[in-house]
Amino acid sequence: MLRRALLLTVAAASALSMAAVPAVADPTGPAAPTESTTPAESTTPAESTTPAAPPATTQSAADFAEPERRYRDLLTGGADVDPADPAYAAALARLDADADANLATLTPTGWADLQGTDGSTVHAIALRLQTISLAYATVGSKRYGDAATAEAVVRALTWMHAERYRPGKPETGNWYGWEIGAPNYLLHNLVLLGAAVPAELRAGLLGAIGHFVPDPARRKVSGVPEVGGNLADKVSITVRRGLLSGDAAVTTMGRDKLGPVFDHVSSGDGWYPDGSLIQHFYFAYTGGYGNALLGSTATVFALLGGTPWDLTDPDRGNVTRWIFDGFEPVMFRGQMLANVRGRGISRPHDNDYSVARSALAAMTVLAQAASPEDRRRIAALVAEHAASGGFYETATVGQIALARRLTSGVAPRGDLTLTKVYAGMDRFVHHRPGYAFTIAGRSSRVGAYEAGNNENLRGWYTGDGMTMLYNADRTQYSDGFWPTVDSYRLPGVTNATRESYPRTAKDTAWYGFRQSDPHTGGVALGDLSAFGMRTQAERDYHTKQPIDLTARKSWFTFGDTIVALGADITASNVAAQTTVENRMNPGEVRTGEGWMHIEGTGGYLFPEGMPQTRRESRTGRWSEIGVHPSDEITREYQTVWFDHGAAPRQASYAYYVLPGRSAEETAELAARPQVRVADNTAQVQSAIEEHGVNSRLAATFWDCATAAGTVRAYGPAEVALRQEGSTLEVAVADPTWRQSQTLVEIARTGAQVLSADPRVTVLSTSPTIRLAIDTSGALGVAATVQVKVKPTARPALAGAGCEGSKVRPDADAYVRGGAYASRNFNGQGLVAKTVADESYARQSFLRFARPEGEVSLARLWLRGAIADAGGTSTTLTLYEVPGDWAESTLTWATRPALGKPVGTVTVTGSTAAWYAIDLTAHLRAGGSTSFALAGPPGVTTTLAAQFADREIPSGAPYLQVF
């Protein structure tokens, strides 16, 4: 896919006070509005794009001329361009060089190397022509207003319309080129050439665009609904087509289809409340499709602002939050972090800088519609990246004009100081002065990596906990890193060795591995944070070779100290390794007892033994990981890794990353560490920093466990705790997204609750602090509470520990319908299945004595598995039912009616496992302790799931109550 991030990401509006190019010197004045009709030679009529109801107002030619002027000025910089200014002069030179190169080989039938008829080719043709048209329309270009230049492009467009892009042409190859790529750049050509394009050709091309993009909300070739970046791109195309056609109905239709992109989502594609951006169902894509979404939305805002089609969607203000919550934290010194760019990392022309540049250009436009406070913040952000990231060295003329206008007189923001967990896309970022540290995770919700269109062919482990350290080295990840780095040794990753499990560098047809374990997520309190990830190895898509490697991995940040822990690293059929670092073009390496230092990067501590390391030169080509040919590239690397050996069992590792520290500082911290590892087991991983009564603790709880003798979580959780004198602050998140309640106990004695998130219930403050956090629907986002405590009090945690009290069922049985409706199945396990034929339908019933005392946390535990050849996963619902039934006489015919649903459980796989259903809220409200397990309401078919009943002691159901 060609230059997705270069869709129109610059815009301007009359509100920007952008002066028009003087009419006397403007060779591209707008042509008279034409109807959006299909050309006479087309063989297939264009689809109607007129909405059911016409707009309420009548538009004049001026209503269309003004947005068209804005559109042209966005691309060219308009009258702001000063050819004598060094930045503009350099950009104009780049523009002229591109135009000259493309003109030199342009023939009346296009280019010799672009004679294909597929979508990628028509996209590429339109793009190349646009570079020439841009020179023709840009003040200061040597081709500005040159009639011969315009004539050459018009000849090529005429040929393209007749032979490549018109109704009747099938969408061969990638749909994107037909429905987004080519239309976008054809519209650029039309607005840039203006009156130089004959009216008939203009109408024909606009009609062809209408044919291939009749409805921006739906893909023409397949009927698939468009979402996210693709939807915004097509809305922008439709709006621009309507404006250039003088067609109010098309313009209105395009605008009205943009609404869904403003809404937050809780699953699938779109923007999450925490700023995460998912596209293609389960991939982190802020710097790919998010860029397109931001840029195309900015275009629509800019072109329609103050016109009869101005946006009025009540959620349009969310776009400003995209900048602050979505983009700002994943950018560093003019770069877009690579772990939110998806398969774009395999494109040499779409590096971290170029992708960030297009995002910044879009921000300059959206800033105009922001509040004064937000506009100042955006200006400082853009000024920072423009100054520190070489923005003006590669920006287009139009981008320079936009950035200069916004940032004039504005001081750069400086490096961020921010730690953020992106729960919605399993990403983590830790910004400190001088660097940004980031982690790419995956889970049952987020995919490992995307390979499609023959791109990102060696992205196997880029989402398996890969860590990246951005610092003063501006070229680390943007100068040949991806084709030359050892893809089996990516920093932060625990994976099978190349020798024991070779991977296949081939397209996976958009497949994205998602493991069954949901535990990936984190929590942050200022610069204190915890991020945990359960790793289940991916089976190679092509060889299908079995692999059973698993690991538990955590990262904790304490300001400028980053702790990385691994535990329970286990496999039976591969050898495993964990890579600490794989630094390109490293400086001098120094080592000492328990430490290592890489000049230009920082220090590393190894409290449990030194890793292996080597320096090597590596050679690769971009064509080995994607579709772009290139010469061989050679880079030097320092690789540092732990070898866990063949078939490891509960192996572990621990290391610290000290960004920017000197060798002397690293040696000092190795001898006297300020942060110590407290736990590194299959139950809990934690690190702690203590200075008298002041302390900071970060922990990942994989199960009920106690961290550093200080915090107990009664289930999976990410926890950060900070005590300063008599003030204790705690943040808790559910990284699984599956728990309704998370219970935490802290060995501190509270005096007063100072503040608490609405989701936090303080169960007690003495002798220990006990918190119940409502995590249902929280989407992995943390809740915080602040308590005034007795500074030196260290009470013992509750004696019941992680066992709680267990209540066994006093009755359980399943029933079967149809021909078996009068039969009793007591003592034959528990089964649930919903199916149309009641003879195969089953429901299970359980009854418990009511637990005594106050309920802080309650879970129903069931041990079972899928018992059905029809699939591997099913979701069942637990219902409240009357308790007047007996297991020895219960049948389908006599079963109690299902009451209200009180919980759900998703059963996965044919191997028996324990599953929990949270009943805390139900029992606190006095709900029944008699239950039925059956299919969800309104669902007509589920798989069969079988569970142990009370007659099987090792797997019997029970209520666990704290």
Short mmCIF file of C-alpha atoms in Angstrom, two decimals, residues 430-682:
data_model
loop_
_atom_site.label_atom_id
_atom_site.label_comp_id
_atom_site.label_asym_id
_atom_site.label_seq_id
_atom_site.Cartn_x
_atom_site.Cartn_y
_atom_site.Cartn_z
CA HIS A 430 7.35 6.15 29.78
CA HIS A 431 8.58 9.64 28.90
CA ARG A 432 11.34 11.34 30.85
CA PRO A 433 13.63 14.22 29.94
CA GLY A 434 15.99 12.84 27.30
CA TYR A 435 14.23 9.62 26.40
CA ALA A 436 11.06 7.63 25.86
CA PHE A 437 10.79 3.95 26.81
CA THR A 438 7.97 1.94 25.28
CA ILE A 439 6.59 -1.62 25.35
CA ALA A 440 4.46 -3.43 22.77
CA GLY A 441 2.31 -6.20 24.24
CA ARG A 442 -0.44 -8.52 23.08
CA SER A 443 -3.26 -10.49 24.68
CA SER A 444 -6.56 -12.16 23.87
CA ARG A 445 -7.73 -8.72 22.68
CA VAL A 446 -4.72 -7.39 20.75
CA GLY A 447 -2.89 -9.22 17.98
CA ALA A 448 0.81 -10.05 17.88
CA TYR A 449 1.64 -8.47 14.52
CA GLU A 450 0.05 -7.80 11.16
CA ALA A 451 1.46 -9.05 7.86
CA GLY A 452 -0.55 -8.26 4.74
CA ASN A 453 0.08 -7.05 1.20
CA ASN A 454 3.43 -8.84 1.59
CA GLU A 455 4.50 -6.32 4.22
CA ASN A 456 6.03 -6.87 7.68
CA LEU A 457 7.11 -10.40 6.86
CA ARG A 458 9.40 -10.71 9.90
CA GLY A 459 7.23 -8.91 12.44
CA TRP A 460 6.83 -12.16 14.41
CA TYR A 461 7.90 -10.85 17.81
CA THR A 462 7.35 -7.10 17.52
CA GLY A 463 4.27 -7.37 19.74
CA ASP A 464 5.65 -9.92 22.20
CA GLY A 465 6.86 -7.42 24.77
CA MET A 466 9.35 -5.66 22.51
CA THR A 467 10.87 -2.67 24.27
CA MET A 468 12.28 0.37 22.48
CA LEU A 469 14.36 3.18 23.92
CA TYR A 470 14.16 6.44 21.99
CA ASN A 471 16.81 8.98 22.96
CA ALA A 472 19.22 11.47 21.41
CA ASP A 473 20.13 8.95 18.72
CA ARG A 474 17.82 10.24 15.98
CA THR A 475 18.52 7.34 13.61
CA GLN A 476 18.14 4.32 15.91
CA TYR A 477 14.85 3.04 14.46
CA SER A 478 14.70 5.07 11.23
CA ASP A 479 17.90 4.22 9.38
CA GLY A 480 17.77 0.61 8.29
CA PHE A 481 16.91 -0.92 11.66
CA TRP A 482 14.01 -3.13 10.58
CA PRO A 483 15.65 -4.97 7.67
CA THR A 484 18.91 -5.54 9.58
CA VAL A 485 17.98 -6.26 13.19
CA ASP A 486 17.94 -9.91 14.27
CA SER A 487 14.19 -10.57 14.27
CA TYR A 488 14.69 -13.45 16.71
CA ARG A 489 16.33 -11.14 19.25
CA LEU A 490 14.19 -8.08 19.78
CA PRO A 491 14.69 -6.21 23.07
CA GLY A 492 12.33 -7.22 25.86
CA VAL A 493 11.06 -10.35 24.13
CA THR A 494 11.07 -13.91 25.49
CA ASN A 495 10.81 -16.28 22.52
CA ALA A 496 12.01 -19.51 21.01
CA THR A 497 15.49 -19.48 19.51
CA ARG A 498 15.99 -19.41 15.76
CA GLU A 499 17.50 -22.90 15.82
CA SER A 500 14.70 -24.53 17.84
CA TYR A 501 11.78 -22.81 16.14
CA PRO A 502 12.50 -21.20 12.75
CA ARG A 503 9.80 -18.80 11.55
CA THR A 504 8.48 -18.22 8.04
CA ALA A 505 8.97 -14.79 6.44
CA LYS A 506 5.75 -14.79 4.43
CA ASP A 507 2.48 -12.92 4.29
CA THR A 508 -0.11 -14.13 6.82
CA ALA A 509 -3.10 -12.63 4.98
CA TRP A 510 -3.89 -10.17 7.77
CA TYR A 511 -4.02 -12.92 10.39
CA GLY A 512 -3.16 -11.69 13.84
CA PHE A 513 -2.43 -14.21 16.57
CA ARG A 514 -4.28 -13.55 19.79
CA GLN A 515 -3.51 -15.78 22.72
CA SER A 516 -6.18 -17.18 25.00
CA ASP A 517 -4.76 -15.53 28.13
CA PRO A 518 -6.15 -11.99 28.60
CA HIS A 519 -3.60 -10.74 31.15
CA THR A 520 -1.83 -7.77 29.60
CA GLY A 521 -2.07 -4.28 31.03
CA GLY A 522 -0.76 -1.88 33.59
CA VAL A 523 -1.13 1.04 35.93
CA ALA A 524 0.72 4.32 36.52
CA LEU A 525 1.06 6.78 39.39
CA GLY A 526 3.19 9.57 38.03
CA ASP A 527 6.52 8.03 37.04
CA LEU A 528 5.80 4.88 39.10
CA SER A 529 4.21 2.12 37.02
CA ALA A 530 3.63 -1.57 36.49
CA PHE A 531 2.97 -3.33 33.19
CA GLY A 532 2.45 -7.09 33.03
CA MET A 533 2.07 -9.48 30.11
CA ARG A 534 1.37 -13.19 30.06
CA THR A 535 3.07 -14.67 27.00
CA GLN A 536 1.76 -17.69 25.14
CA ALA A 537 3.91 -18.40 22.09
CA GLU A 538 2.42 -18.13 18.64
CA ARG A 539 2.42 -21.16 16.38
CA ASP A 540 4.01 -20.27 13.05
CA TYR A 541 1.25 -19.41 10.58
CA HIS A 542 2.76 -21.42 7.73
CA THR A 543 4.54 -24.43 9.28
CA LYS A 544 1.98 -24.99 12.06
CA GLN A 545 4.81 -26.49 14.09
CA PRO A 546 3.67 -26.98 17.71
CA ILE A 547 5.13 -24.72 20.38
CA ASP A 548 4.15 -24.49 24.05
CA LEU A 549 6.44 -21.77 25.39
CA THR A 550 4.83 -19.58 28.06
CA ALA A 551 6.18 -16.84 30.33
CA ARG A 552 5.11 -14.19 32.82
CA LYS A 553 6.70 -10.81 32.16
CA SER A 554 6.58 -7.50 34.02
CA TRP A 555 8.13 -4.07 33.73
CA PHE A 556 8.20 -1.52 36.54
CA THR A 557 9.30 2.11 36.32
CA PHE A 558 10.63 4.14 39.24
CA GLY A 559 11.49 7.43 37.59
CA ASP A 560 14.69 6.82 35.63
CA THR A 561 15.00 3.21 36.80
CA ILE A 562 13.20 0.53 34.78
CA VAL A 563 12.97 -3.01 36.17
CA ALA A 564 12.22 -5.97 33.86
CA LEU A 565 11.28 -9.34 35.34
CA GLY A 566 10.44 -12.72 33.82
CA ALA A 567 9.19 -15.82 35.63
CA ASP A 568 7.62 -19.20 34.93
CA ILE A 569 9.36 -19.43 31.55
CA THR A 570 8.42 -22.94 30.53
CA ALA A 571 8.45 -25.02 27.36
CA SER A 572 8.77 -28.69 26.41
CA ASN A 573 9.52 -28.45 22.70
CA VAL A 574 11.77 -25.41 22.12
CA ALA A 575 14.75 -23.60 23.55
CA ALA A 576 14.02 -20.13 24.90
CA GLN A 577 15.81 -16.82 25.26
CA THR A 578 15.08 -13.31 26.53
CA THR A 579 16.72 -10.35 24.80
CA VAL A 580 17.73 -7.40 26.95
CA GLU A 581 18.99 -5.11 24.19
CA ASN A 582 19.78 -5.10 20.48
CA ARG A 583 21.20 -1.63 19.89
CA MET A 584 22.06 -0.44 16.41
CA ASN A 585 25.31 1.49 15.90
CA PRO A 586 26.22 1.21 19.59
CA GLY A 587 28.95 3.09 21.37
CA GLU A 588 31.64 1.63 23.60
CA VAL A 589 30.52 -1.19 25.89
CA ARG A 590 31.84 -1.41 29.45
CA THR A 591 31.02 -4.10 32.02
CA GLY A 592 31.52 -4.70 35.70
CA GLU A 593 30.16 -6.95 38.42
CA GLY A 594 26.43 -7.15 37.74
CA TRP A 595 26.34 -4.28 35.26
CA MET A 596 26.87 -3.19 31.67
CA HIS A 597 27.02 0.21 30.01
CA ILE A 598 26.53 1.10 26.33
CA GLU A 599 27.79 4.53 25.42
CA GLY A 600 25.03 6.73 24.05
CA THR A 601 22.31 4.50 25.51
CA GLY A 602 22.76 4.02 29.24
CA GLY A 603 23.31 1.36 31.86
CA TYR A 604 21.94 -2.11 32.65
CA LEU A 605 21.94 -4.00 35.95
CA PHE A 606 21.79 -7.78 36.29
CA PRO A 607 21.05 -8.79 39.90
CA GLU A 608 20.69 -12.50 39.11
CA GLY A 609 23.68 -13.06 36.84
CA MET A 610 25.21 -11.60 33.71
CA PRO A 611 23.68 -12.23 30.28
CA GLN A 612 25.44 -13.12 27.05
CA THR A 613 26.48 -10.35 24.70
CA ARG A 614 28.13 -9.87 21.35
CA ARG A 615 28.77 -7.18 18.76
CA GLU A 616 28.01 -8.10 15.17
CA SER A 617 27.44 -6.60 11.73
CA ARG A 618 24.15 -7.53 10.13
CA THR A 619 23.12 -7.12 6.51
CA GLY A 620 19.61 -7.08 5.05
CA ARG A 621 17.32 -5.61 2.41
CA TRP A 622 13.94 -3.90 2.71
CA SER A 623 12.67 -6.39 0.14
CA GLU A 624 13.21 -9.19 2.67
CA ILE A 625 10.54 -7.77 4.98
CA GLY A 626 8.22 -6.05 2.50
CA VAL A 627 7.54 -5.14 -1.10
CA HIS A 628 10.10 -2.37 -1.56
CA PRO A 629 13.32 -3.24 -3.41
CA SER A 630 16.57 -1.97 -2.00
CA ASP A 631 20.29 -2.52 -2.03
CA GLU A 632 21.94 -4.35 0.82
CA ILE A 633 22.13 -2.43 4.09
CA THR A 634 24.68 -3.22 6.80
CA ARG A 635 24.46 -2.03 10.39
CA GLU A 636 26.38 -2.87 13.54
CA TYR A 637 24.58 -4.12 16.67
CA GLN A 638 25.27 -4.86 20.31
CA THR A 639 23.05 -7.78 21.30
CA VAL A 640 22.47 -8.72 24.95
CA TRP A 641 20.39 -11.75 25.93
CA PHE A 642 19.67 -14.46 28.51
CA ASP A 643 19.77 -18.05 27.28
CA HIS A 644 17.16 -20.14 29.12
CA GLY A 645 18.21 -23.37 27.40
CA ALA A 646 16.23 -26.18 25.83
CA ALA A 647 12.86 -27.06 27.33
CA PRO A 648 13.17 -24.62 30.25
CA ARG A 649 11.01 -25.15 33.28
CA GLN A 650 10.09 -22.14 35.41
CA ALA A 651 13.14 -20.20 34.28
CA SER A 652 13.41 -16.54 35.21
CA TYR A 653 15.38 -13.36 34.59
CA ALA A 654 15.79 -9.91 36.09
CA TYR A 655 17.46 -6.81 34.75
CA TYR A 656 17.31 -3.04 35.09
CA VAL A 657 17.47 -0.44 32.33
CA LEU A 658 19.00 2.91 33.30
CA PRO A 659 18.50 5.26 30.33
CA GLY A 660 21.12 7.97 29.97
CA ARG A 661 23.14 6.94 33.03
CA SER A 662 26.94 7.05 32.84
CA ALA A 663 29.11 4.00 33.37
CA GLU A 664 30.13 5.34 36.78
CA GLU A 665 26.51 5.89 37.84
CA THR A 666 25.63 2.41 36.63
CA ALA A 667 28.42 0.82 38.65
CA GLU A 668 27.35 2.76 41.74
CA LEU A 669 23.73 1.59 41.40
CA ALA A 670 24.86 -2.01 40.91
CA ALA A 671 26.69 -1.81 44.23
CA ARG A 672 23.91 0.05 46.05
CA PRO A 673 20.60 -0.30 44.19
CA GLN A 674 17.83 2.05 45.23
CA VAL A 675 15.13 -0.23 43.85
CA ARG A 676 15.09 -3.91 44.73
CA VAL A 677 13.26 -6.87 43.26
CA ALA A 678 10.89 -8.18 45.93
CA ASP A 679 9.04 -10.99 44.11
CA ASN A 680 9.55 -12.86 40.86
CA THR A 681 7.32 -15.92 40.86
CA ALA A 682 4.45 -17.41 38.91
#
